[in-house]
Amino acid sequence: MEGVLYVSHGTRLQQGVEEAHALIDAVKKEIPIRFQETCFLEITSPNIQTGVAKLVQKGVNHIYVIPVLLLSAGHYYRDIPLILNQLKSQYQHIDITLGRPLGVQQRLVEILKERIQSKGVRNRKTAQILLVGRGSYYKETEQDMQLIRSKLKQLLNVPHIKVCYLAAAKPQFEEAFKSLIEAKHQEIIVVPYLWFSGFLTWSIEKTLNSTNYQGRFVQCDHLGHHQNIINALKERVLELIQHSKGAYDDITVNG
């Protein structure tokens, strides 16, 4: 019997938890599998161990694990596989197959375009767009963010988009934002490449609210509950189900 386990990051912010559940619930309705559970990697309950236990108790013997993550980084390459391998030792009769994060997709970049357009851009030639990623020690994440930047520039037809990060990679958001202020740019548009509300979206807002910058600056909404991202996550689930039938080992990171 098959089951799906969605692994979201987790946050202390209740709004972010509710956003994650709502989006994943929308995907569950599109997946032709009876048993599906939502869990969180850290901070929020239930955790992965509890999610797996719930599915096993229902008689599931093949679990498709879906990382509810935007890009491939430490959680995908290290943290989730470590927990799953420990669980495989505990449940030796259970097959566990790990799917892929969403990765760089044009339809996700189109959400960023919508978020920016909803705030308005006064001058496309001079506006400074600051694309803010979570950040990672993995160079792949920085490469992905630069690719997203390139795609967004093409979609918006603007000359100025700068990438920065909230953790682990440079330049850091506060440093990048400060440099734009010091350069006396008159329009700064901050675009979070984040899935749900949480401490990171709150930290961006806190930084913006604490500035005495006299020009126009706006913070765009995060990706959130958008049909494009629902479709992208749904496809990751169906992809894993279709390709795991004898194609991969018990625990597999699909490249």
PDB file of C-alpha atoms in Angstrom, residues 66-72 100-105 107-108 193 195 223 228-236:
ATOM      1  CA  ILE A  66       8.128  14.883  -0.903  1.00  0.00           C
ATOM      2  CA  PRO A  67      10.445  17.705   0.224  1.00  0.00           C
ATOM      3  CA  VAL A  68       8.371  20.895   0.297  1.00  0.00           C
ATOM      4  CA  LEU A  69      11.455  22.946  -0.513  1.00  0.00           C
ATOM      5  CA  LEU A  70      12.209  25.455  -3.243  1.00  0.00           C
ATOM      6  CA  LEU A  71      15.851  24.606  -3.956  1.00  0.00           C
ATOM      7  CA  SER A  72      18.313  21.797  -3.325  1.00  0.00           C
ATOM      8  CA  ARG A 100      13.025  16.368  -5.479  1.00  0.00           C
ATOM      9  CA  PRO A 101      12.564  19.978  -4.371  1.00  0.00           C
ATOM     10  CA  LEU A 102      10.853  22.240  -6.896  1.00  0.00           C
ATOM     11  CA  GLY A 103      14.099  23.637  -8.286  1.00  0.00           C
ATOM     12  CA  VAL A 104      14.327  26.500 -10.777  1.00  0.00           C
ATOM     13  CA  GLN A 105      11.120  26.704 -12.815  1.00  0.00           C
ATOM     14  CA  ARG A 107       6.345  29.310 -13.617  1.00  0.00           C
ATOM     15  CA  LEU A 108       7.796  30.129 -10.199  1.00  0.00           C
ATOM     16  CA  TYR A 193      12.185  34.099  -2.819  1.00  0.00           C
ATOM     17  CA  TRP A 195       7.675  29.885   0.161  1.00  0.00           C
ATOM     18  CA  LEU A 223       5.515  33.007  -3.153  1.00  0.00           C
ATOM     19  CA  ASN A 228       1.676  27.764 -10.178  1.00  0.00           C
ATOM     20  CA  ILE A 229       3.411  26.524  -7.069  1.00  0.00           C
ATOM     21  CA  ILE A 230       0.587  24.096  -6.288  1.00  0.00           C
ATOM     22  CA  ASN A 231       0.938  22.653  -9.790  1.00  0.00           C
ATOM     23  CA  ALA A 232       4.711  22.425  -9.419  1.00  0.00           C
ATOM     24  CA  LEU A 233       4.475  20.485  -6.140  1.00  0.00           C
ATOM     25  CA  LYS A 234       1.776  18.224  -7.554  1.00  0.00           C
ATOM     26  CA  GLU A 235       4.053  17.361 -10.466  1.00  0.00           C
ATOM     27  CA  ARG A 236       6.889  16.480  -8.103  1.00  0.00           C
TER      28      ARG A 236
END
